[in-house]
Amino acid sequence: MIKSAMIRFDKLLGETPKAFLLLFRDGERWVPKSQCKRFITNKKLGGNVILPTFIINDIVGHDINEKGFDETLITPDWVVEHHTPDRVEPKENNTIKRLKK
């Protein structure tokens, strides 16, 4: 499961004290500054920003964990994998002689 990802944008159109107005392929979006990490911009080439998945899902229009994503636009930053740990059986005699009084 992807928790956050780096997304490429085409242009920084505007800025307020609390949000950025970014131009993506499909249109303009306001993105809160509090959710942005590693915001990098270049006036000619656009830029990159790391955002949580729920904001990227809103930008893309579908859940990137279920339907996938465009690898030229989105690069996963933080992926959580679920697993079950192996069960370890206790030893028969698990006392330490040095600790006994």
mmCIF file of C-alpha atoms in Angstrom:
data_model
loop_
_atom_site.group_PDB
_atom_site.id
_atom_site.type_symbol
_atom_site.label_atom_id
_atom_site.label_comp_id
_atom_site.label_asym_id
_atom_site.label_seq_id
_atom_site.Cartn_x
_atom_site.Cartn_y
_atom_site.Cartn_z
ATOM 1 C CA MET A 1 0.000 0.000 0.000
ATOM 2 C CA ILE A 2 1.396 3.371 -1.047
ATOM 3 C CA LYS A 3 1.220 6.021 1.685
ATOM 4 C CA SER A 4 2.888 8.906 -0.182
ATOM 5 C CA ALA A 5 4.376 9.504 -3.603
ATOM 6 C CA MET A 6 6.256 12.075 -5.635
ATOM 7 C CA ILE A 7 4.084 13.612 -8.339
ATOM 8 C CA ARG A 8 5.243 15.761 -11.234
ATOM 9 C CA PHE A 9 3.416 18.974 -12.092
ATOM 10 C CA ASP A 10 3.711 21.180 -15.172
ATOM 11 C CA LYS A 11 3.803 24.639 -13.615
ATOM 12 C CA LEU A 12 3.435 26.591 -10.383
ATOM 13 C CA LEU A 13 0.635 29.064 -11.189
ATOM 14 C CA GLY A 14 0.168 30.774 -7.844
ATOM 15 C CA GLU A 15 0.758 30.690 -4.126
ATOM 16 C CA THR A 16 -0.997 31.801 -0.946
ATOM 17 C CA PRO A 17 0.358 31.584 2.612
ATOM 18 C CA LYS A 18 -1.303 28.161 2.995
ATOM 19 C CA ALA A 19 -1.496 26.583 -0.490
ATOM 20 C CA PHE A 20 0.086 26.190 -3.925
ATOM 21 C CA LEU A 21 -1.852 26.399 -7.191
ATOM 22 C CA LEU A 22 -0.326 23.742 -9.441
ATOM 23 C CA LEU A 23 -0.995 22.929 -13.099
ATOM 24 C CA PHE A 24 -1.208 19.204 -13.824
ATOM 25 C CA ARG A 25 -1.932 17.514 -17.151
ATOM 26 C CA ASP A 26 -5.685 17.521 -16.524
ATOM 27 C CA GLY A 27 -6.054 20.952 -14.921
ATOM 28 C CA GLU A 28 -5.287 23.241 -12.004
ATOM 29 C CA ARG A 29 -5.372 22.073 -8.365
ATOM 30 C CA TRP A 30 -4.883 23.802 -5.030
ATOM 31 C CA VAL A 31 -2.528 21.783 -2.808
ATOM 32 C CA PRO A 32 -2.098 22.636 0.908
ATOM 33 C CA LYS A 33 1.468 23.553 1.869
ATOM 34 C CA SER A 34 1.151 21.592 5.124
ATOM 35 C CA GLN A 35 0.882 18.341 3.118
ATOM 36 C CA CYS A 36 3.788 19.082 0.726
ATOM 37 C CA LYS A 37 7.258 17.630 1.215
ATOM 38 C CA ARG A 38 10.343 18.262 -0.930
ATOM 39 C CA PHE A 39 8.674 20.885 -3.094
ATOM 40 C CA ILE A 40 10.961 21.488 -6.085
ATOM 41 C CA THR A 41 10.068 23.833 -8.930
ATOM 42 C CA ASN A 42 11.707 24.939 -12.161
ATOM 43 C CA LYS A 43 10.110 27.759 -14.175
ATOM 44 C CA LYS A 44 10.583 26.015 -17.539
ATOM 45 C CA LEU A 45 10.241 22.309 -16.675
ATOM 46 C CA GLY A 46 7.589 22.233 -13.939
ATOM 47 C CA GLY A 47 8.502 20.480 -10.721
ATOM 48 C CA ASN A 48 8.008 17.692 -8.212
ATOM 49 C CA VAL A 49 6.335 17.423 -4.833
ATOM 50 C CA ILE A 50 5.756 14.544 -2.408
ATOM 51 C CA LEU A 51 2.108 14.301 -1.367
ATOM 52 C CA PRO A 52 0.004 11.845 0.673
ATOM 53 C CA THR A 53 -1.999 9.289 -1.286
ATOM 54 C CA PHE A 54 -5.409 10.810 -0.524
ATOM 55 C CA ILE A 55 -4.431 14.058 -2.292
ATOM 56 C CA ILE A 56 -2.927 12.213 -5.262
ATOM 57 C CA ASN A 57 -6.118 10.130 -5.551
ATOM 58 C CA ASP A 58 -8.097 13.377 -5.805
ATOM 59 C CA ILE A 59 -5.732 14.740 -8.476
ATOM 60 C CA VAL A 60 -5.668 11.542 -10.557
ATOM 61 C CA GLY A 61 -9.355 10.724 -10.080
ATOM 62 C CA HIS A 62 -8.998 7.151 -8.812
ATOM 63 C CA ASP A 63 -7.271 5.179 -6.038
ATOM 64 C CA ILE A 64 -3.648 4.582 -7.094
ATOM 65 C CA ASN A 65 -3.405 1.592 -4.730
ATOM 66 C CA GLU A 66 -6.212 -0.223 -6.555
ATOM 67 C CA LYS A 67 -6.094 0.847 -10.207
ATOM 68 C CA GLY A 68 -2.396 1.652 -10.550
ATOM 69 C CA PHE A 69 -0.747 4.851 -11.723
ATOM 70 C CA ASP A 70 1.185 6.448 -14.559
ATOM 71 C CA GLU A 71 4.877 5.830 -13.802
ATOM 72 C CA THR A 72 5.946 8.928 -15.747
ATOM 73 C CA LEU A 73 3.806 11.107 -13.459
ATOM 74 C CA ILE A 74 3.906 9.373 -10.042
ATOM 75 C CA THR A 75 6.797 7.710 -8.179
ATOM 76 C CA PRO A 76 5.967 5.927 -4.886
ATOM 77 C CA ASP A 77 7.886 7.354 -1.948
ATOM 78 C CA TRP A 78 6.653 5.344 1.002
ATOM 79 C CA VAL A 79 5.236 1.834 0.578
ATOM 80 C CA VAL A 80 3.842 -0.211 3.485
ATOM 81 C CA GLU A 81 3.836 -3.974 3.068
ATOM 82 C CA HIS A 82 1.677 -6.104 5.332
ATOM 83 C CA HIS A 83 3.118 -9.372 6.569
ATOM 84 C CA THR A 84 2.612 -11.813 9.406
ATOM 85 C CA PRO A 85 5.703 -12.547 11.493
ATOM 86 C CA ASP A 86 6.865 -16.121 11.998
ATOM 87 C CA ARG A 87 5.842 -17.621 15.315
ATOM 88 C CA VAL A 88 8.788 -18.405 17.578
ATOM 89 C CA GLU A 89 8.292 -21.147 20.148
ATOM 90 C CA PRO A 90 9.769 -20.486 23.607
ATOM 91 C CA LYS A 91 12.527 -22.733 24.852
ATOM 92 C CA GLU A 92 11.627 -25.355 27.453
ATOM 93 C CA ASN A 93 13.894 -23.871 30.098
ATOM 94 C CA ASN A 94 14.082 -20.129 29.529
ATOM 95 C CA THR A 95 15.547 -19.134 32.885
ATOM 96 C CA ILE A 96 18.968 -17.551 33.176
ATOM 97 C CA LYS A 97 21.051 -19.018 35.976
ATOM 98 C CA ARG A 98 22.951 -15.794 36.674
ATOM 99 C CA LEU A 99 19.727 -13.920 37.434
ATOM 100 C CA LYS A 100 18.477 -16.391 40.024
ATOM 101 C CA LYS A 101 19.019 -15.425 43.662
#
